[in-house]
Amino acid sequence: MTDVDVLIIGGGIAGLWTLARLRRSGHDAWLVESSALGGIQSIASQGIIHGGSKYALGGKLGDSAKAIGDMPRIWNECLDGTGEVDLSAVEIHTRSQLMWSTKSAVSRVAGFFAGKLMEDRMSPLQRADYPAPFNHAAFDGVIYRLNEPVLNTASLMTELYHQLSAFCFKGNVILNADEPTQVTCQDQLSGESMKLNARQIVLAAGEGNESLLGQLHRPTPAMQRRPVHMTLLKSRQLPLVYAHCLSASSNPRLTITSTRVDDETCWYVGGNIAETGIHRNREEQIEACQQELQKVMPWIDFQPCKWSALMLNRAEIQTRGNKRPDSCHVDAHDSVITAWPTKLAFAPRVASGIIDRLGKAGIMPSAHHTARPDWPRPEMATWPWLNTQWS
Ligand code: FAD
């Protein structure tokens, strides 16, 4: 039996950020991951470090927008190497994204753009400064620059992997409802077991929290899934784009982020089309996205593109009506802390919440550090679109 102060279960952004903070402050903490470090949602996310602007599209700075407002500042400090986690080696796709509106929707979003609300967060672009693909004569909308960064999620998770994999184990976790802090970690290849005795366990397993709580016979906190049907397109001709297309709705019509894969640019399309696309099959979703893109960028020839679609679940604390929670969630009960960040951007806040709960349970930085048992380490997760089927 190995004794440890804190055992984190799940190596997505919530688990890794918390582990980084705990190790840096001198806590005796380890992490167990059943699959690959980098998470399921985290590596597949669009990498946008929201500051709440898109939640203010309805014209009001609601609770969601207020809760997330400080996150870009905290992340930017980390990206500059002066923050609570060292992300200075992470590839930043852009320090600022764009918000654009088609001409037909300009009048409907004019109030939002002109309002005092967004004054210090975004600035209008002059036509001469429009980047591709908006620097085309056929584009007749408006563009604003928004001070919220977009990160390369593979680079982000790889950096955390490099810093922390020495403190992580790979294995299936078996929990005991009578003794929640006695955790069995089972090697998936040999079937061999390692017993860990933790003072506190942290469930940071995203969607996996549901079955872990089930093993503990705990009906609460209850989890919800909010699926999204993301569309992907790639070609050599596409420019890099990080932009939200606004409409009258309180959700962006499309949110496009991009990555370079070999010599092609791959667009990853979320926003309203991904939310409403959950009832469409793969082919229908691709077709719906093709129509949407053609409407908002009629001057681009999308014919040479290859297409794909991915259905992914967002796992969060349950809310009434399955709505997006306003913030992250941290719950502590009887030596078990359960956490869902709700957004990648909320990683600093979810980690602070967990560390606060650990402090209340008397877990402090320690002179004693458990020697690493000889046990397999997890591999690194990869972007899901590298293994998807293209047509
Ligand atoms: P995950 O990243 O899912 O990690 C959970 C980890 O736990 C996984 O590695 C999994 O293998 C492991 N695990 C599961 N079960 C077990 C078990 N039994 N034992 C051990 N390990 C286990 N948020 C933003 O702020 N900006 C965005 O641009 C953005 N875009 C998104 C786009 C999409 C398509 C999706 C789905 C989400 C997006 N989000 C975004 C939300 C964000 O990705 C998530 O809120 C966040 O990544 C969740 O992190 P997590 O660590 O809780 O979960």
CSV table of C-alpha atoms and ligand atoms in Angstrom, one decimal:
chain,number,residue,atom,x,y,z
A,1,MET,CA,0.0,0.0,0.0
A,2,THR,CA,1.4,3.4,-1.0
A,3,ASP,CA,0.3,6.4,1.0
A,4,VAL,CA,-0.2,9.8,-0.7
A,5,ASP,CA,-1.8,13.0,0.4
A,6,VAL,CA,-3.8,13.7,-2.8
A,7,LEU,CA,-4.7,11.4,-5.7
A,8,ILE,CA,-6.2,13.1,-8.7
A,9,ILE,CA,-8.2,10.8,-11.1
A,10,GLY,CA,-8.3,12.1,-14.7
A,11,GLY,CA,-5.6,13.8,-16.8
A,12,GLY,CA,-7.4,16.5,-18.7
A,13,ILE,CA,-7.0,20.2,-18.1
A,14,ALA,CA,-8.7,20.1,-14.7
A,15,GLY,CA,-6.5,17.3,-13.4
A,16,LEU,CA,-3.3,18.5,-14.9
A,17,TRP,CA,-3.7,22.1,-13.9
A,18,THR,CA,-4.5,21.1,-10.4
A,19,LEU,CA,-1.5,18.7,-10.3
A,20,ALA,CA,0.8,21.4,-11.6
A,21,ARG,CA,-0.3,23.8,-8.8
A,22,LEU,CA,-0.1,21.2,-6.1
A,23,ARG,CA,3.4,20.0,-7.2
A,24,ARG,CA,4.6,23.6,-7.5
A,25,SER,CA,3.4,24.4,-3.9
A,26,GLY,CA,5.1,21.2,-2.5
A,27,HIS,CA,2.0,19.0,-2.0
A,28,ASP,CA,2.4,15.2,-2.1
A,29,ALA,CA,0.1,14.6,-5.1
A,30,TRP,CA,-0.2,12.0,-7.9
A,31,LEU,CA,-2.6,11.5,-10.8
A,32,VAL,CA,-4.1,8.4,-12.4
A,33,GLU,CA,-5.3,8.4,-16.0
A,34,SER,CA,-7.1,5.5,-17.6
A,35,SER,CA,-6.4,6.5,-21.2
A,36,ALA,CA,-4.1,9.2,-22.4
A,37,LEU,CA,-2.9,12.4,-20.7
A,38,GLY,CA,-4.4,15.5,-22.3
A,39,GLY,CA,-8.0,14.6,-21.7
A,40,ILE,CA,-10.8,13.8,-24.0
A,41,GLN,CA,-12.6,17.2,-24.1
A,42,SER,CA,-9.5,19.3,-23.4
A,43,ILE,CA,-7.4,18.2,-26.5
A,44,ALA,CA,-10.6,18.3,-28.6
A,45,SER,CA,-11.6,21.8,-27.6
A,46,GLN,CA,-11.2,24.8,-29.7
A,47,GLY,CA,-8.6,26.3,-27.4
A,48,ILE,CA,-10.4,29.6,-26.9
A,49,ILE,CA,-9.6,31.3,-23.6
A,50,HIS,CA,-12.9,33.1,-23.3
A,51,GLY,CA,-13.3,36.3,-21.4
A,52,GLY,CA,-17.1,36.1,-21.6
A,53,SER,CA,-17.6,38.3,-24.6
A,54,LYS,CA,-19.6,35.7,-26.5
A,55,TYR,CA,-21.8,35.3,-23.5
A,56,ALA,CA,-22.6,39.0,-23.7
A,57,LEU,CA,-24.1,38.7,-27.2
A,58,GLY,CA,-27.6,39.0,-25.7
A,59,GLY,CA,-26.7,42.5,-24.7
A,60,LYS,CA,-26.1,41.9,-21.0
A,61,LEU,CA,-23.0,41.0,-19.0
A,62,GLY,CA,-24.7,38.0,-17.2
A,63,ASP,CA,-23.4,35.7,-14.6
A,64,SER,CA,-21.5,33.5,-17.1
A,65,ALA,CA,-19.7,36.6,-18.6
A,66,LYS,CA,-18.8,37.9,-15.2
A,67,ALA,CA,-17.5,34.6,-13.9
A,68,ILE,CA,-15.1,34.0,-16.8
A,69,GLY,CA,-14.0,37.7,-17.3
A,70,ASP,CA,-10.7,37.4,-15.5
A,71,MET,CA,-9.6,34.1,-17.2
A,72,PRO,CA,-7.7,35.6,-20.2
A,73,ARG,CA,-5.5,37.7,-17.8
A,74,ILE,CA,-4.6,34.7,-15.7
A,75,TRP,CA,-3.9,32.6,-18.8
A,76,ASN,CA,-1.8,35.3,-20.4
A,77,GLU,CA,0.4,35.5,-17.3
A,78,CYS,CA,0.9,31.7,-17.5
A,79,LEU,CA,1.7,32.0,-21.3
A,80,ASP,CA,4.2,34.8,-20.5
A,81,GLY,CA,5.9,32.5,-17.9
A,82,THR,CA,4.9,34.6,-14.9
A,83,GLY,CA,1.7,32.9,-13.8
A,84,GLU,CA,0.7,30.1,-11.5
A,85,VAL,CA,1.5,27.4,-14.2
A,86,ASP,CA,4.4,27.8,-16.6
A,87,LEU,CA,2.9,27.8,-20.1
A,88,SER,CA,5.7,29.8,-21.7
A,89,ALA,CA,6.4,27.0,-24.2
A,90,VAL,CA,2.8,26.6,-25.4
A,91,GLU,CA,2.0,27.6,-29.0
A,92,ILE,CA,-0.5,30.5,-29.1
A,93,HIS,CA,-2.5,30.5,-32.2
A,94,THR,CA,-3.5,34.1,-31.7
A,95,ARG,CA,-3.6,36.6,-28.9
A,96,SER,CA,-6.8,38.0,-30.2
A,97,GLN,CA,-9.7,36.6,-32.1
A,98,LEU,CA,-12.1,38.2,-34.5
A,99,MET,CA,-15.9,38.8,-34.3
A,100,TRP,CA,-17.5,39.4,-37.6
A,101,SER,CA,-21.0,40.0,-38.9
A,102,THR,CA,-22.4,39.6,-42.3
A,103,LYS,CA,-24.0,42.8,-43.8
A,104,SER,CA,-27.5,41.4,-43.4
A,105,ALA,CA,-27.0,40.9,-39.6
A,106,VAL,CA,-25.0,44.2,-39.0
A,107,SER,CA,-28.1,46.1,-37.8
A,108,ARG,CA,-29.0,43.3,-35.4
A,109,VAL,CA,-25.6,43.2,-33.8
A,110,ALA,CA,-24.9,46.9,-34.0
A,111,GLY,CA,-26.1,47.5,-30.5
A,112,PHE,CA,-23.7,44.9,-29.1
A,113,PHE,CA,-20.7,46.3,-31.0
A,114,ALA,CA,-21.5,49.9,-30.1
A,115,GLY,CA,-22.4,49.2,-26.4
A,116,LYS,CA,-20.3,50.4,-23.5
A,117,LEU,CA,-20.3,46.8,-22.4
A,118,MET,CA,-17.6,45.6,-24.8
A,119,GLU,CA,-15.7,48.9,-25.1
A,120,ASP,CA,-12.5,47.8,-23.4
A,121,ARG,CA,-12.6,44.2,-24.8
A,122,MET,CA,-12.7,44.8,-28.5
A,123,SER,CA,-11.9,47.3,-31.2
A,124,PRO,CA,-13.2,47.7,-34.8
A,125,LEU,CA,-10.9,46.8,-37.6
A,126,GLN,CA,-10.3,49.2,-40.5
A,127,ARG,CA,-11.0,47.7,-43.9
A,128,ALA,CA,-7.3,48.0,-44.9
A,129,ASP,CA,-6.5,45.8,-41.9
A,130,TYR,CA,-8.9,43.0,-42.7
A,131,PRO,CA,-7.0,39.7,-42.7
A,132,ALA,CA,-7.8,36.8,-45.1
A,133,PRO,CA,-10.4,35.6,-45.9
A,134,PHE,CA,-12.2,38.9,-45.1
A,135,ASN,CA,-9.9,41.0,-47.3
A,136,HIS,CA,-12.0,40.2,-50.3
A,137,ALA,CA,-14.1,42.8,-52.2
A,138,ALA,CA,-17.2,40.6,-51.7
A,139,PHE,CA,-17.0,40.9,-47.9
A,140,ASP,CA,-19.4,43.6,-46.9
A,141,GLY,CA,-19.8,43.0,-43.1
A,142,VAL,CA,-17.9,44.4,-40.1
A,143,ILE,CA,-15.1,43.0,-38.1
A,144,TYR,CA,-14.0,43.6,-34.5
A,145,ARG,CA,-10.8,42.3,-32.8
A,146,LEU,CA,-11.4,40.7,-29.4
A,147,ASN,CA,-8.7,40.4,-26.8
A,148,GLU,CA,-9.1,36.7,-26.0
A,149,PRO,CA,-6.3,34.3,-27.0
A,150,VAL,CA,-6.7,30.9,-28.8
A,151,LEU,CA,-4.2,28.2,-28.0
A,152,ASN,CA,-3.0,25.1,-29.8
A,153,THR,CA,-4.6,22.5,-27.6
A,154,ALA,CA,-2.1,19.8,-28.6
A,155,SER,CA,0.8,22.1,-27.6
A,156,LEU,CA,-0.9,23.0,-24.4
A,157,MET,CA,-1.5,19.4,-23.3
A,158,THR,CA,1.9,18.3,-24.5
A,159,GLU,CA,3.6,21.0,-22.4
A,160,LEU,CA,1.6,19.9,-19.3
A,161,TYR,CA,2.5,16.2,-20.2
A,162,HIS,CA,6.2,17.1,-20.3
A,163,GLN,CA,6.1,18.8,-17.0
A,164,LEU,CA,3.9,16.3,-15.2
A,165,SER,CA,4.0,12.8,-16.7
A,166,ALA,CA,6.6,11.7,-14.1
A,167,PHE,CA,3.8,12.2,-11.4
A,168,CYS,CA,1.2,10.3,-13.4
A,169,PHE,CA,0.2,6.6,-13.5
A,170,LYS,CA,-1.7,4.8,-16.2
A,171,GLY,CA,-4.4,2.3,-15.1
A,172,ASN,CA,-8.0,1.5,-14.5
A,173,VAL,CA,-9.2,2.9,-11.2
A,174,ILE,CA,-11.3,0.8,-8.8
A,175,LEU,CA,-12.9,2.7,-6.0
A,176,ASN,CA,-14.4,1.3,-2.8
A,177,ALA,CA,-17.7,2.8,-1.6
A,178,ASP,CA,-16.9,2.0,2.0
A,179,GLU,CA,-13.3,3.3,1.9
A,180,PRO,CA,-13.3,6.0,-0.8
A,181,THR,CA,-9.6,6.9,-0.2
A,182,GLN,CA,-8.4,3.3,-0.8
A,183,VAL,CA,-7.9,3.3,-4.5
A,184,THR,CA,-6.8,0.3,-6.6
A,185,CYS,CA,-5.0,1.1,-9.9
A,186,GLN,CA,-5.0,-1.8,-12.3
A,187,ASP,CA,-2.5,-2.2,-15.1
A,188,GLN,CA,-4.5,-2.6,-18.3
A,189,LEU,CA,-1.9,-4.9,-19.9
A,190,SER,CA,-0.8,-7.2,-17.1
A,191,GLY,CA,-3.9,-6.9,-14.9
A,192,GLU,CA,-1.5,-6.3,-11.9
A,193,SER,CA,-2.8,-4.1,-9.2
A,194,MET,CA,-1.3,-1.3,-7.1
A,195,LYS,CA,-3.0,-0.1,-3.9
A,196,LEU,CA,-3.0,3.6,-3.0
A,197,ASN,CA,-4.1,5.1,0.2
A,198,ALA,CA,-4.9,8.8,-0.3
A,199,ARG,CA,-5.9,11.3,2.3
A,200,GLN,CA,-8.2,13.0,-0.3
A,201,ILE,CA,-9.1,11.9,-3.8
A,202,VAL,CA,-10.0,14.4,-6.6
A,203,LEU,CA,-12.4,13.2,-9.3
A,204,ALA,CA,-11.3,15.2,-12.4
A,205,ALA,CA,-12.3,12.7,-15.0
A,206,GLY,CA,-14.7,14.7,-17.1
A,207,GLU,CA,-17.4,12.4,-18.4
A,208,GLY,CA,-15.7,9.6,-16.4
A,209,ASN,CA,-16.7,11.3,-13.1
A,210,GLU,CA,-20.2,9.8,-13.5
A,211,SER,CA,-19.1,6.2,-13.3
A,212,LEU,CA,-16.5,6.9,-10.6
A,213,LEU,CA,-19.3,8.5,-8.5
A,214,GLY,CA,-21.4,5.4,-9.3
A,215,GLN,CA,-18.6,3.1,-7.9
A,216,LEU,CA,-18.8,5.2,-4.7
A,217,HIS,CA,-22.6,4.8,-4.7
A,218,ARG,CA,-23.0,8.6,-4.8
A,219,PRO,CA,-25.9,10.0,-6.7
A,220,THR,CA,-24.6,13.5,-6.2
A,221,PRO,CA,-23.2,15.6,-7.6
A,222,ALA,CA,-25.1,14.7,-10.7
A,223,MET,CA,-23.5,15.2,-14.2
A,224,GLN,CA,-25.0,16.4,-17.4
A,225,ARG,CA,-23.8,15.9,-21.0
A,226,ARG,CA,-24.2,18.6,-23.6
A,227,PRO,CA,-23.2,17.2,-27.0
A,228,VAL,CA,-21.8,19.2,-29.8
A,229,HIS,CA,-21.5,18.1,-33.5
A,230,MET,CA,-18.3,19.8,-34.7
A,231,THR,CA,-17.5,20.0,-38.4
A,232,LEU,CA,-14.0,19.9,-39.9
A,233,LEU,CA,-12.7,20.9,-43.3
A,234,LYS,CA,-9.3,21.0,-44.7
A,235,SER,CA,-7.4,22.1,-47.8
A,236,ARG,CA,-4.2,23.8,-48.8
A,237,GLN,CA,-6.0,26.9,-49.8
A,238,LEU,CA,-7.8,27.8,-46.6
A,239,PRO,CA,-6.3,30.6,-44.5
A,240,LEU,CA,-5.9,30.4,-40.8
A,241,VAL,CA,-9.0,31.8,-39.1
A,242,TYR,CA,-10.0,32.4,-35.5
A,243,ALA,CA,-13.3,34.1,-35.5
A,244,HIS,CA,-16.9,34.1,-34.4
A,245,CYS,CA,-19.6,34.9,-36.9
A,246,LEU,CA,-22.4,36.8,-35.1
A,247,SER,CA,-26.1,36.7,-35.8
A,248,ALA,CA,-29.1,37.9,-33.9
A,249,SER,CA,-28.9,34.9,-31.6
A,250,SER,CA,-27.1,35.0,-28.3
A,251,ASN,CA,-24.8,32.3,-29.5
A,252,PRO,CA,-22.3,32.8,-32.4
A,253,ARG,CA,-23.6,31.4,-35.7
A,254,LEU,CA,-20.3,29.8,-36.3
A,255,THR,CA,-17.0,29.7,-34.3
A,256,ILE,CA,-14.0,28.8,-36.5
A,257,THR,CA,-10.6,27.9,-35.2
A,258,SER,CA,-7.8,26.5,-37.3
A,259,THR,CA,-4.7,24.3,-37.1
A,260,ARG,CA,-2.1,23.3,-39.7
A,261,VAL,CA,-1.9,19.6,-40.3
A,262,ASP,CA,1.0,18.8,-42.6
A,263,ASP,CA,0.7,21.2,-45.6
A,264,GLU,CA,-3.1,21.7,-45.1
A,265,THR,CA,-5.1,24.1,-43.0
A,266,CYS,CA,-7.9,22.5,-41.0
A,267,TRP,CA,-10.9,24.5,-39.9
A,268,TYR,CA,-12.7,23.3,-36.8
A,269,VAL,CA,-16.3,24.7,-36.8
A,270,GLY,CA,-18.3,25.1,-33.6
A,271,GLY,CA,-20.9,27.6,-32.5
A,272,ASN,CA,-24.7,27.4,-33.1
A,273,ILE,CA,-24.3,25.0,-36.0
A,274,ALA,CA,-22.6,22.5,-33.7
A,275,GLU,CA,-25.2,22.9,-31.0
A,276,THR,CA,-28.1,22.5,-33.3
A,277,GLY,CA,-26.3,19.7,-35.3
A,278,ILE,CA,-26.6,17.1,-32.6
A,279,HIS,CA,-29.7,15.6,-34.2
A,280,ARG,CA,-28.1,15.4,-37.6
A,281,ASN,CA,-26.1,12.5,-38.8
A,282,ARG,CA,-22.5,13.0,-40.1
A,283,GLU,CA,-23.5,13.6,-43.7
A,284,GLU,CA,-26.3,15.9,-42.8
A,285,GLN,CA,-24.1,17.9,-40.4
A,286,ILE,CA,-21.4,18.3,-43.1
A,287,GLU,CA,-24.0,19.5,-45.6
A,288,ALA,CA,-25.5,21.9,-43.1
A,289,CYS,CA,-22.1,23.4,-42.4
A,290,GLN,CA,-21.3,23.6,-46.1
A,291,GLN,CA,-24.5,25.6,-46.6
A,292,GLU,CA,-23.8,27.9,-43.6
A,293,LEU,CA,-20.2,28.6,-44.7
A,294,GLN,CA,-21.3,29.3,-48.3
A,295,LYS,CA,-23.9,31.8,-47.0
A,296,VAL,CA,-21.4,33.7,-44.8
A,297,MET,CA,-18.4,33.5,-47.1
A,298,PRO,CA,-19.9,33.2,-50.6
A,299,TRP,CA,-16.6,34.3,-52.2
A,300,ILE,CA,-14.7,31.2,-51.0
A,301,ASP,CA,-14.7,28.0,-53.1
A,302,PHE,CA,-15.0,25.2,-50.6
A,303,GLN,CA,-15.1,22.5,-53.4
A,304,PRO,CA,-11.5,21.3,-53.0
A,305,CYS,CA,-12.0,20.8,-49.2
A,306,LYS,CA,-12.1,17.4,-47.5
A,307,TRP,CA,-14.8,17.2,-44.8
A,308,SER,CA,-15.4,15.4,-41.5
A,309,ALA,CA,-17.6,15.7,-38.4
A,310,LEU,CA,-17.1,14.7,-34.7
A,311,MET,CA,-19.8,14.3,-32.1
A,312,LEU,CA,-18.4,15.1,-28.7
A,313,ASN,CA,-19.9,15.5,-25.2
A,314,ARG,CA,-19.3,18.3,-22.8
A,315,ALA,CA,-19.5,16.9,-19.3
A,316,GLU,CA,-20.6,19.4,-16.6
A,317,ILE,CA,-22.5,19.7,-13.3
A,318,GLN,CA,-26.2,19.1,-13.9
A,319,THR,CA,-28.3,22.2,-14.2
A,320,ARG,CA,-32.0,22.8,-14.6
A,321,GLY,CA,-32.9,22.4,-18.2
A,322,ASN,CA,-29.5,21.1,-19.2
A,323,LYS,CA,-28.3,24.7,-19.6
A,324,ARG,CA,-24.6,25.6,-19.7
A,325,PRO,CA,-23.5,26.2,-16.0
A,326,ASP,CA,-22.3,29.8,-15.4
A,327,SER,CA,-19.0,28.7,-13.9
A,328,CYS,CA,-16.9,25.6,-13.0
A,329,HIS,CA,-18.0,23.3,-10.3
A,330,VAL,CA,-16.1,21.9,-7.3
A,331,ASP,CA,-17.9,19.7,-4.7
A,332,ALA,CA,-16.2,18.3,-1.6
A,333,HIS,CA,-17.8,15.5,0.4
A,334,ASP,CA,-16.2,13.0,2.8
A,335,SER,CA,-12.6,12.9,1.4
A,336,VAL,CA,-13.8,13.1,-2.2
A,337,ILE,CA,-13.6,16.3,-4.3
A,338,THR,CA,-15.5,16.2,-7.6
A,339,ALA,CA,-14.8,18.8,-10.2
A,340,TRP,CA,-15.9,19.9,-13.7
A,341,PRO,CA,-14.3,23.0,-15.2
A,342,THR,CA,-17.2,23.6,-17.6
A,343,LYS,CA,-14.7,25.4,-19.9
A,344,LEU,CA,-11.0,24.9,-20.6
A,345,ALA,CA,-10.7,28.6,-19.8
A,346,PHE,CA,-11.9,27.9,-16.2
A,347,ALA,CA,-8.9,25.6,-15.4
A,348,PRO,CA,-7.3,28.1,-13.1
A,349,ARG,CA,-10.5,28.6,-11.2
A,350,VAL,CA,-11.3,24.9,-10.9
A,351,ALA,CA,-7.8,24.2,-9.6
A,352,SER,CA,-8.1,27.1,-7.0
A,353,GLY,CA,-11.4,25.7,-5.9
A,354,ILE,CA,-9.9,22.2,-5.4
A,355,ILE,CA,-6.9,23.5,-3.6
A,356,ASP,CA,-9.1,25.6,-1.3
A,357,ARG,CA,-11.1,22.4,-0.4
A,358,LEU,CA,-7.9,20.5,0.2
A,359,GLY,CA,-6.7,23.3,2.6
A,360,LYS,CA,-10.1,23.1,4.4
A,361,ALA,CA,-9.5,19.3,4.8
A,362,GLY,CA,-6.1,20.0,6.3
A,363,ILE,CA,-4.0,19.0,3.3
A,364,MET,CA,-1.0,21.3,3.2
A,365,PRO,CA,2.4,21.3,1.4
A,366,SER,CA,4.4,18.5,2.9
A,367,ALA,CA,8.0,17.7,3.5
A,368,HIS,CA,7.2,14.0,2.9
A,369,HIS,CA,7.0,13.0,-0.7
A,370,THR,CA,5.9,9.5,-1.7
A,371,ALA,CA,8.6,7.8,-3.8
A,372,ARG,CA,7.3,6.9,-7.2
A,373,PRO,CA,6.2,3.3,-7.4
A,374,ASP,CA,7.4,1.4,-10.5
A,375,TRP,CA,4.3,1.7,-12.6
A,376,PRO,CA,3.4,2.4,-16.3
A,377,ARG,CA,3.1,6.1,-17.3
A,378,PRO,CA,0.3,7.2,-19.6
A,379,GLU,CA,0.9,8.2,-23.2
A,380,MET,CA,0.0,11.6,-24.7
A,381,ALA,CA,-3.4,12.2,-26.2
A,382,THR,CA,-3.6,13.3,-29.9
A,383,TRP,CA,-6.1,15.6,-31.7
A,384,PRO,CA,-9.2,13.4,-32.5
A,385,TRP,CA,-9.2,14.8,-36.0
A,386,LEU,CA,-5.9,13.2,-36.8
A,387,ASN,CA,-7.7,9.8,-36.7
A,388,THR,CA,-11.0,10.8,-38.1
A,389,GLN,CA,-12.5,9.7,-41.5
A,390,TRP,CA,-12.4,12.4,-44.2
A,391,SER,CA,-14.6,12.6,-47.3
B,1,FAD,P1,-11.4,15.9,-20.1
B,1,FAD,O1,-10.5,16.8,-20.9
B,1,FAD,O2,-12.4,15.2,-20.8
B,1,FAD,O3,-10.4,15.0,-19.3
B,1,FAD,C1,-10.9,14.0,-18.5
B,1,FAD,C2,-9.8,12.9,-18.4
B,1,FAD,O4,-10.2,11.9,-17.4
B,1,FAD,C3,-9.6,12.1,-19.7
B,1,FAD,O5,-8.2,12.1,-20.0
B,1,FAD,C4,-10.1,10.8,-19.4
B,1,FAD,O6,-9.4,9.7,-20.2
B,1,FAD,C5,-9.9,10.6,-17.9
B,1,FAD,N1,-10.7,9.6,-17.3
B,1,FAD,C6,-12.0,9.4,-17.6
B,1,FAD,N2,-12.5,8.4,-16.8
B,1,FAD,C7,-11.4,8.0,-16.0
B,1,FAD,C8,-11.2,7.0,-15.0
B,1,FAD,N3,-12.2,6.2,-14.6
B,1,FAD,N4,-10.0,6.9,-14.4
B,1,FAD,C9,-9.0,7.7,-14.8
B,1,FAD,N5,-9.1,8.6,-15.8
B,1,FAD,C10,-10.3,8.8,-16.3
B,1,FAD,N6,-13.8,25.3,-23.4
B,1,FAD,C11,-13.1,26.5,-23.6
B,1,FAD,O7,-12.9,27.2,-22.6
B,1,FAD,N7,-12.8,27.0,-24.8
B,1,FAD,C12,-13.1,26.3,-25.9
B,1,FAD,O8,-12.7,26.7,-27.0
B,1,FAD,C13,-13.8,25.0,-25.8
B,1,FAD,N8,-14.1,24.3,-26.9
B,1,FAD,C14,-14.7,23.1,-26.8
B,1,FAD,C15,-15.0,22.4,-27.9
B,1,FAD,C16,-15.5,21.1,-27.8
B,1,FAD,C17,-15.8,20.3,-29.0
B,1,FAD,C18,-15.7,20.5,-26.5
B,1,FAD,C19,-16.3,19.2,-26.3
B,1,FAD,C20,-15.5,21.3,-25.4
B,1,FAD,C21,-14.9,22.6,-25.5
B,1,FAD,N9,-14.7,23.4,-24.4
B,1,FAD,C22,-14.1,24.6,-24.5
B,1,FAD,C23,-14.9,22.8,-23.0
B,1,FAD,C24,-13.6,22.2,-22.4
B,1,FAD,O9,-13.0,21.4,-23.4
B,1,FAD,C25,-13.9,21.3,-21.2
B,1,FAD,O10,-14.7,22.0,-20.3
B,1,FAD,C26,-12.6,20.9,-20.5
B,1,FAD,O11,-11.7,20.5,-21.4
B,1,FAD,C27,-13.0,19.7,-19.6
B,1,FAD,O12,-11.7,19.3,-19.0
B,1,FAD,P2,-11.7,18.0,-18.0
B,1,FAD,O13,-10.3,17.9,-17.6
B,1,FAD,O14,-12.8,18.1,-17.0
B,1,FAD,O15,-12.1,16.8,-19.0
